[in-house]
Tab-separated table of C-alpha atoms in Angstrom:
chain	number	residue	atom	x	y	z
N	15	MET	CA	119.882	118.430	135.278
N	16	GLY	CA	117.949	118.810	138.485
N	17	ARG	CA	119.322	118.641	141.961
N	18	TRP	CA	121.354	115.640	143.020
N	19	GLU	CA	119.264	112.769	144.347
N	20	PRO	CA	121.246	110.373	146.535
N	21	ASN	CA	121.309	106.882	144.994
N	22	ALA	CA	118.412	107.670	142.650
N	23	ARG	CA	119.134	104.683	140.400
N	24	GLY	CA	119.237	102.202	143.264
N	25	ARG	CA	116.013	103.575	144.740
N	26	LEU	CA	114.227	103.493	141.372
N	27	GLU	CA	115.367	99.952	140.659
N	28	GLN	CA	114.213	98.726	144.038
N	29	ALA	CA	110.857	100.486	143.735
N	30	ALA	CA	110.348	99.112	140.225
N	31	MET	CA	111.125	95.527	141.249
N	32	GLU	CA	108.783	95.789	144.231
N	33	LEU	CA	105.932	97.064	142.077
N	34	TYR	CA	106.537	94.577	139.250
N	35	THR	CA	106.388	91.779	141.810
N	36	GLU	CA	103.375	93.136	143.715
N	37	HIS	CA	101.185	94.332	140.817
N	38	GLY	CA	102.804	92.929	137.696
N	39	PHE	CA	104.944	94.619	135.070
N	40	ASP	CA	102.045	95.634	132.806
N	41	GLN	CA	100.079	97.216	135.643
N	42	THR	CA	102.944	99.392	136.882
N	43	THR	CA	103.465	102.961	135.642
N	44	VAL	CA	106.576	105.111	135.712
N	45	ALA	CA	104.699	107.568	137.947
N	46	GLU	CA	104.125	104.822	140.510
N	47	ILE	CA	107.768	103.761	140.424
N	48	ALA	CA	108.929	107.350	140.970
N	49	GLU	CA	106.430	107.850	143.777
N	50	ARG	CA	107.452	104.669	145.566
N	51	ALA	CA	111.089	105.742	145.318
N	52	GLY	CA	110.243	109.203	146.659
N	53	LEU	CA	111.410	110.800	143.420
N	54	THR	CA	109.824	112.528	140.429
N	55	LYS	CA	108.993	111.133	136.981
N	56	ARG	CA	111.530	113.607	135.633
N	57	THR	CA	114.237	112.008	137.733
N	58	PHE	CA	113.155	108.579	136.463
N	59	PHE	CA	113.552	109.695	132.854
N	60	ARG	CA	116.968	111.190	133.573
N	61	HIS	CA	118.140	107.646	134.340
N	62	TYR	CA	115.965	105.327	132.252
N	63	THR	CA	114.250	105.368	128.862
N	64	ASP	CA	111.182	103.466	130.057
N	65	LYS	CA	110.022	100.952	132.650
N	66	ARG	CA	111.549	98.105	130.608
N	67	ASP	CA	114.954	99.769	130.780
N	68	VAL	CA	115.087	99.512	134.585
N	69	LEU	CA	115.243	95.739	134.342
N	70	PHE	CA	118.338	95.835	132.155
N	71	ALA	CA	120.229	98.543	133.959
N	72	GLY	CA	122.825	96.120	135.308
N	73	SER	CA	123.616	94.451	131.970
N	74	ALA	CA	126.236	96.924	130.801
N	75	TYR	CA	128.155	96.700	134.060
N	76	LEU	CA	127.989	92.898	134.043
N	77	GLN	CA	129.304	92.827	130.478
N	78	GLU	CA	132.144	95.180	131.364
N	79	LEU	CA	133.082	93.001	134.339
N	80	ILE	CA	133.116	89.826	132.231
N	81	VAL	CA	135.054	91.355	129.337
N	82	LYS	CA	137.649	92.791	131.720
N	83	ALA	CA	138.160	89.390	133.362
N	84	VAL	CA	138.412	87.637	129.985
N	85	ALA	CA	140.972	90.150	128.755
N	86	GLY	CA	142.865	90.135	132.042
N	87	THR	CA	143.291	86.373	132.455
N	88	PRO	CA	147.054	85.745	132.441
N	89	GLU	CA	148.517	83.956	129.436
N	90	PRO	CA	148.908	81.150	128.483
N	91	ALA	CA	145.418	80.227	129.724
N	92	PRO	CA	143.326	78.568	126.999
N	93	PRO	CA	140.485	80.749	125.658
N	94	ILE	CA	137.778	78.766	127.478
N	95	ALA	CA	139.615	79.309	130.782
N	96	ALA	CA	139.570	83.066	130.160
N	97	VAL	CA	135.827	82.857	129.472
N	98	ALA	CA	135.347	80.791	132.650
N	99	ALA	CA	137.192	83.497	134.610
N	100	GLY	CA	134.830	86.096	133.130
N	101	LEU	CA	131.802	84.064	134.177
N	102	ASP	CA	133.279	83.632	137.672
N	103	ALA	CA	133.426	87.406	137.970
N	104	ALA	CA	129.789	87.725	136.909
N	105	ALA	CA	128.743	84.978	139.313
N	106	GLY	CA	130.513	86.719	142.184
N	107	LEU	CA	128.384	89.793	141.592
N	108	LEU	CA	125.098	87.954	141.025
N	109	GLU	CA	125.515	85.706	144.052
N	110	GLN	CA	125.057	88.724	146.284
N	111	ARG	CA	121.673	89.329	144.682
N	112	TRP	CA	119.889	85.983	144.486
N	113	VAL	CA	116.515	87.302	145.636
N	114	GLU	CA	116.640	90.227	143.192
N	115	ALA	CA	117.824	87.961	140.364
N	116	ARG	CA	114.914	85.579	140.950
N	117	ALA	CA	112.360	88.396	141.053
N	118	ARG	CA	113.785	89.969	137.911
N	119	HIS	CA	113.823	86.644	136.062
N	120	SER	CA	110.225	85.855	136.915
N	121	VAL	CA	109.124	89.216	135.489
N	122	ILE	CA	111.180	88.674	132.333
N	123	VAL	CA	109.994	85.147	131.500
N	124	ALA	CA	106.367	86.272	131.764
N	125	HIS	CA	106.741	88.915	129.022
N	126	PRO	CA	107.779	88.059	125.467
N	127	GLU	CA	109.125	91.569	124.792
N	128	LEU	CA	111.327	91.343	127.897
N	129	ARG	CA	112.513	87.865	126.922
N	130	GLU	CA	113.476	89.268	123.516
N	131	ARG	CA	115.451	92.039	125.148
N	132	GLU	CA	117.205	89.535	127.437
N	133	LEU	CA	118.196	87.465	124.397
N	134	ILE	CA	119.572	90.581	122.695
N	135	LYS	CA	121.639	91.338	125.803
N	136	LEU	CA	123.024	87.790	125.843
N	137	ALA	CA	123.845	87.985	122.123
N	138	SER	CA	125.687	91.256	122.633
N	139	LEU	CA	127.502	89.749	125.618
N	140	ALA	CA	128.572	86.812	123.426
N	141	ALA	CA	129.845	89.241	120.781
N	142	ALA	CA	131.774	91.241	123.394
N	143	ILE	CA	133.390	88.090	124.818
N	144	ALA	CA	134.346	86.919	121.307
N	145	GLU	CA	135.905	90.339	120.703
N	146	ALA	CA	137.897	90.074	123.956
N	147	LEU	CA	139.104	86.619	122.862
N	148	ARG	CA	140.195	88.015	119.502
N	149	GLY	CA	142.174	90.558	121.514
N	150	ARG	CA	143.951	87.541	123.020
N	151	GLY	CA	144.813	86.296	119.530
N	152	VAL	CA	142.067	83.679	119.169
N	153	GLY	CA	140.991	83.174	115.545
N	154	GLY	CA	137.578	84.235	114.221
N	155	ARG	CA	135.246	81.244	114.349
N	156	ALA	CA	136.913	79.695	117.414
N	157	ALA	CA	136.529	82.988	119.301
N	158	SER	CA	132.802	83.108	118.528
N	159	LEU	CA	132.264	79.440	119.400
N	160	THR	CA	134.166	79.676	122.686
N	161	ALA	CA	132.141	82.750	123.615
N	162	GLU	CA	128.884	80.961	122.728
N	163	ALA	CA	129.925	77.977	124.854
N	164	GLY	CA	130.421	80.331	127.787
N	165	ILE	CA	127.050	81.999	127.236
N	166	ALA	CA	125.320	78.613	127.038
N	167	ALA	CA	126.876	77.531	130.355
N	168	PHE	CA	126.028	80.890	131.901
N	169	LYS	CA	122.409	80.830	130.725
N	170	ILE	CA	121.650	77.221	131.680
N	171	GLY	CA	123.627	77.505	134.922
N	172	PHE	CA	121.854	80.732	135.862
N	173	GLU	CA	118.414	79.185	135.228
N	174	ASP	CA	119.369	76.226	137.400
N	175	TRP	CA	120.667	78.557	140.142
N	176	ILE	CA	117.517	80.660	140.387
N	177	SER	CA	115.193	77.665	140.238
N	178	ARG	CA	116.688	76.155	143.407
N	179	PRO	CA	114.890	76.645	146.719
N	180	GLU	CA	117.974	78.198	148.336
N	181	PRO	CA	120.793	80.375	147.067
N	182	GLY	CA	123.535	78.100	145.745
N	183	ASP	CA	127.052	78.543	144.425
N	184	LEU	CA	126.453	80.130	141.015
N	185	ALA	CA	130.133	80.113	140.045
N	186	GLY	CA	130.266	76.404	140.848
N	187	ILE	CA	127.079	75.671	138.893
N	188	ILE	CA	128.412	77.520	135.843
N	189	ARG	CA	131.702	75.567	136.094
N	190	GLU	CA	129.708	72.327	136.275
N	191	SER	CA	127.716	73.432	133.231
N	192	LEU	CA	130.899	74.152	131.281
N	193	ASP	CA	132.125	70.727	132.251
N	194	GLU	CA	128.887	69.100	131.115
N	195	LEU	CA	129.232	70.980	127.832
N	196	ARG	CA	132.761	69.588	127.499
N	197	ALA	CA	131.518	66.060	128.229
N	198	ALA	CA	128.586	66.419	125.801
N	199	THR	CA	130.748	67.572	122.898
N	200	ALA	CA	133.564	65.135	123.732
N	201	ALA	CA	131.297	62.339	122.516
N	202	LEU	CA	131.773	63.781	119.023
N	203	SER	CA	135.426	62.829	118.681
N	204	GLY	CA	135.379	60.103	116.067
N	205	PRO	CA	138.004	57.488	115.376
E	3	MET	CA	88.628	81.721	102.488
E	4	GLY	CA	88.798	82.946	98.909
E	5	ARG	CA	89.587	80.908	95.854
E	6	TRP	CA	92.669	78.743	95.784
E	7	GLU	CA	95.786	80.560	94.615
E	8	PRO	CA	98.455	78.210	93.287
E	9	ASN	CA	101.634	78.448	95.425
E	10	ALA	CA	100.533	81.711	97.025
E	11	ARG	CA	103.048	81.433	99.865
E	12	GLY	CA	105.994	80.783	97.571
E	13	ARG	CA	105.019	83.680	95.310
E	14	LEU	CA	104.557	86.057	98.246
E	15	GLU	CA	107.868	85.061	99.799
E	16	GLN	CA	109.728	85.551	96.562
E	17	ALA	CA	108.067	88.906	95.916
E	18	ALA	CA	108.816	90.066	99.468
E	19	MET	CA	112.496	89.106	99.284
E	20	GLU	CA	112.862	90.850	95.911
E	21	LEU	CA	111.317	94.057	97.246
E	22	TYR	CA	113.241	93.987	100.544
E	23	THR	CA	116.447	93.629	98.569
E	24	GLU	CA	115.580	96.248	95.921
E	25	HIS	CA	113.969	98.952	98.088
E	26	GLY	CA	114.713	97.932	101.662
E	27	PHE	CA	112.483	96.328	104.283
E	28	ASP	CA	111.198	99.596	105.732
E	29	GLN	CA	110.239	101.007	102.337
E	30	THR	CA	108.225	97.960	101.277
E	31	THR	CA	104.476	97.694	101.913
E	32	VAL	CA	102.251	94.623	102.020
E	33	ALA	CA	100.299	96.075	99.074
E	34	GLU	CA	103.480	96.153	96.991
E	35	ILE	CA	104.370	92.577	97.927
E	36	ALA	CA	100.898	91.353	96.953
E	37	GLU	CA	101.013	93.285	93.684
E	38	ARG	CA	104.436	91.938	92.742
E	39	ALA	CA	103.181	88.409	93.465
E	40	GLY	CA	100.056	89.001	91.342
E	41	LEU	CA	97.862	88.460	94.396
E	42	THR	CA	95.685	90.580	96.692
E	43	LYS	CA	96.457	92.027	100.105
E	44	ARG	CA	93.692	89.793	101.439
E	45	THR	CA	95.539	86.743	100.190
E	46	PHE	CA	98.717	88.027	101.846
E	47	PHE	CA	96.954	88.315	105.199
E	48	ARG	CA	95.502	84.835	104.850
E	49	HIS	CA	99.071	83.523	104.973
E	50	TYR	CA	101.057	86.051	107.031
E	51	THR	CA	100.457	88.353	109.989
E	52	ASP	CA	102.655	91.143	108.621
E	53	LYS	CA	105.643	91.799	106.390
E	54	ARG	CA	108.010	90.647	109.145
E	55	ASP	CA	106.279	87.283	109.299
E	56	VAL	CA	107.194	86.466	105.685
E	57	LEU	CA	110.878	86.338	106.651
E	58	PHE	CA	110.267	83.700	109.314
E	59	ALA	CA	107.841	81.527	107.403
E	60	GLY	CA	110.378	78.730	107.014
E	61	SER	CA	111.376	78.552	110.707
E	62	ALA	CA	108.626	76.203	111.846
E	63	TYR	CA	109.363	73.735	109.079
E	64	LEU	CA	113.110	73.868	109.757
E	65	GLN	CA	112.477	73.239	113.450
E	66	GLU	CA	110.214	70.299	112.674
E	67	LEU	CA	112.864	68.829	110.369
E	68	ILE	CA	115.592	69.151	113.004
E	69	VAL	CA	113.502	67.788	115.862
E	70	LYS	CA	112.409	64.815	113.755
E	71	ALA	CA	116.026	63.988	112.906
E	72	VAL	CA	117.139	64.350	116.546
E	73	ALA	CA	114.341	62.076	117.725
E	74	GLY	CA	114.876	59.610	114.885
E	75	THR	CA	118.632	59.079	115.254
E	76	PRO	CA	119.097	55.385	116.066
E	77	GLU	CA	120.256	54.516	119.574
E	78	PRO	CA	122.817	54.261	121.079
E	79	ALA	CA	124.095	57.478	119.434
E	80	PRO	CA	125.309	60.026	121.993
E	81	PRO	CA	123.030	63.079	122.352
E	82	ILE	CA	125.417	65.382	120.503
E	83	ALA	CA	125.410	62.980	117.534
E	84	ALA	CA	121.607	63.155	117.441
E	85	VAL	CA	121.850	66.962	117.451
E	86	ALA	CA	124.448	66.835	114.682
E	87	ALA	CA	122.081	64.667	112.626
E	88	GLY	CA	119.353	67.278	113.143
E	89	LEU	CA	121.654	70.053	111.954
E	90	ASP	CA	122.655	67.947	108.927
E	91	ALA	CA	118.997	67.770	107.965
E	92	ALA	CA	118.640	71.550	108.277
E	93	ALA	CA	121.809	72.104	106.287
E	94	GLY	CA	120.542	69.850	103.521
E	95	LEU	CA	117.501	72.072	103.119
E	96	LEU	CA	119.339	75.393	103.423
E	97	GLU	CA	122.083	74.407	100.996
E	98	GLN	CA	119.543	74.457	98.183
E	99	ARG	CA	118.778	78.087	98.993
E	100	TRP	CA	122.105	79.843	99.516
E	101	VAL	CA	121.143	82.970	97.526
E	102	GLU	CA	117.836	83.322	99.380
E	103	ALA	CA	119.491	82.659	102.750
E	104	ARG	CA	122.059	85.411	102.096
E	105	ALA	CA	119.412	87.900	101.011
E	106	ARG	CA	117.242	87.101	104.021
E	107	HIS	CA	120.173	87.373	106.415
E	108	SER	CA	121.239	90.760	105.088
E	109	VAL	CA	117.709	92.125	105.650
E	110	ILE	CA	117.592	90.697	109.165
E	111	VAL	CA	120.958	91.994	110.383
E	112	ALA	CA	120.040	95.512	109.280
E	113	HIS	CA	116.928	95.666	111.515
E	114	PRO	CA	117.064	95.274	115.291
E	115	GLU	CA	113.459	94.094	115.549
E	116	LEU	CA	114.156	91.376	112.987
E	117	ARG	CA	117.356	90.377	114.781
E	118	GLU	CA	115.331	90.043	118.006
E	119	ARG	CA	112.833	87.833	116.271
E	120	GLU	CA	115.631	85.688	114.817
E	121	LEU	CA	117.079	85.244	118.325
E	122	ILE	CA	113.662	84.213	119.645
E	123	LYS	CA	113.400	81.632	116.877
E	124	LEU	CA	116.841	80.245	117.736
E	125	ALA	CA	115.943	80.115	121.449
E	126	SER	CA	112.743	78.252	120.672
E	127	LEU	CA	114.688	75.905	118.395
E	128	ALA	CA	117.137	75.222	121.247
E	129	ALA	CA	114.223	74.476	123.584
E	130	ALA	CA	112.652	72.108	121.036
E	131	ILE	CA	115.950	70.256	120.530
E	132	ALA	CA	116.425	69.946	124.316
E	133	GLU	CA	112.901	68.535	124.549
E	134	ALA	CA	113.672	65.998	121.832
E	135	LEU	CA	116.814	64.991	123.731
E	136	ARG	CA	114.789	64.543	126.916
E	137	GLY	CA	112.573	62.247	124.866
E	138	ARG	CA	115.737	60.196	124.279
E	139	GLY	CA	116.288	59.985	128.043
E	140	VAL	CA	118.905	62.741	128.379
E	141	GLY	CA	118.788	64.467	131.789
E	142	GLY	CA	117.648	68.086	132.243
E	143	ARG	CA	120.708	70.330	132.255
E	144	ALA	CA	122.703	68.104	129.881
E	145	ALA	CA	119.828	68.169	127.382
E	146	SER	CA	119.736	71.980	127.425
E	147	LEU	CA	123.507	72.308	127.171
E	148	THR	CA	123.791	69.839	124.286
E	149	ALA	CA	121.009	71.674	122.464
E	150	GLU	CA	122.747	75.033	123.062
E	151	ALA	CA	126.018	73.582	121.754
E	152	GLY	CA	124.212	72.584	118.579
E	153	ILE	CA	122.612	76.005	118.184
E	154	ALA	CA	125.982	77.707	118.689
E	155	ALA	CA	127.585	75.563	115.979
E	156	PHE	CA	124.590	76.132	113.700
E	157	LYS	CA	124.593	79.915	114.191
E	158	ILE	CA	128.333	80.449	113.805
E	159	GLY	CA	128.546	77.902	110.980
E	160	PHE	CA	125.634	79.517	109.158
E	161	GLU	CA	127.182	82.987	109.422
E	162	ASP	CA	130.432	81.632	108.051
E	163	TRP	CA	128.602	79.860	105.211
E	164	ILE	CA	126.691	82.919	103.994
E	165	SER	CA	129.702	85.214	104.289
E	166	ARG	CA	131.710	83.149	101.775
E	167	PRO	CA	131.891	84.311	98.160
E	168	GLU	CA	130.546	80.984	96.869
E	169	PRO	CA	128.066	78.446	98.210
E	170	GLY	CA	129.951	75.994	100.414
E	171	ASP	CA	129.146	72.780	102.214
E	172	LEU	CA	126.995	74.012	105.116
E	173	ALA	CA	126.683	70.577	106.723
E	174	GLY	CA	130.474	70.274	106.669
E	175	ILE	CA	130.958	73.774	108.099
E	176	ILE	CA	128.531	73.037	110.959
E	177	ARG	CA	130.353	69.750	111.667
E	178	GLU	CA	133.661	71.669	111.731
E	179	SER	CA	132.101	74.185	114.125
E	180	LEU	CA	130.914	71.423	116.453
E	181	ASP	CA	134.418	70.017	116.355
E	182	GLU	CA	135.929	73.419	117.177
E	183	LEU	CA	133.491	73.689	120.062
E	184	ARG	CA	134.637	70.289	121.278
E	185	ALA	CA	138.288	71.350	121.008
E	186	ALA	CA	137.612	74.676	122.756
E	187	THR	CA	135.860	73.117	125.727
E	188	ALA	CA	138.296	70.153	125.885
E	189	ALA	CA	140.922	72.606	127.170
E	190	LEU	CA	138.845	72.796	130.364
E	191	SER	CA	139.598	69.276	131.508
E	192	GLY	CA	141.801	69.788	134.516
E	193	PRO	CA	144.119	67.306	136.173
């Protein structure tokens, strides 16, 4: 390992997002990202596999935050309430970064291989939430379905949040989405 | 185009699935698939882009079937009932091919790049269902959420169905999953 670079990850992420927005993702090289951040390519590769990786650097932390909140919701909350608490935690973090979230999302939707990676991250988040629910004693299929419901509300709520002209209340939008999901499926209950 | 080959697609798909199961996906070449099917590589490439493509050949048809059923459900069915009708139609088709569906799924789960592609197909299916719901007059976010609810029930129900030791009633399992989703989200309704 080379010498310690203060906040190398933060600087690289910011430089990458700036360049992706200014010149496009395809046109940006790792060398340019490192240069803009005032660091070397070697430092870049100590932190990230490739320029795609920079965009997903926050995913692991977000997942950890959500899973911790799901697991830590006091009993006897119903499983969906634990999931909602997890999504609240994620929203609290994302709300501080509306501009960055919008920029990141616009890069991702423009590139099929980045969209694929985003879907993989969401699928692994759903699996991690289901696992946390199983840790709370929720049975197999119900755990997976409750987790998927949360991911659906998160995904649709997030897309709504970043498409608004001003930063809104992401936690509130996700709660509304969960409620709309409840209302939509409630129409199923037969006689 | 060369001469007409009777049921070339069906023969190529069957040959591919046999080889993927016998030797593994990575170890199988397009030349081997064509040979097993009694056809040429040129014929293979008239029908498929690559050996990955063969595994997703049915997706477009399945999507068309579902969207048609969603759009064709008589009013005034609630949106989720239209989605359930679409999933019934898909289940009816898949139920005739339990062995093939299991074989295909076991190849896909073993390969990250195939799992990514499967997720993309599900995301595009969700978007197509949401679009069909909008065609029924369902508002933006509710259309997306109802479509995602259907996809969640389909995905979890399908995984349950293929993991059973004997072919079960897929339509029934998906209906049960939708009902579990309803029950899970119902716990949200506050005072």
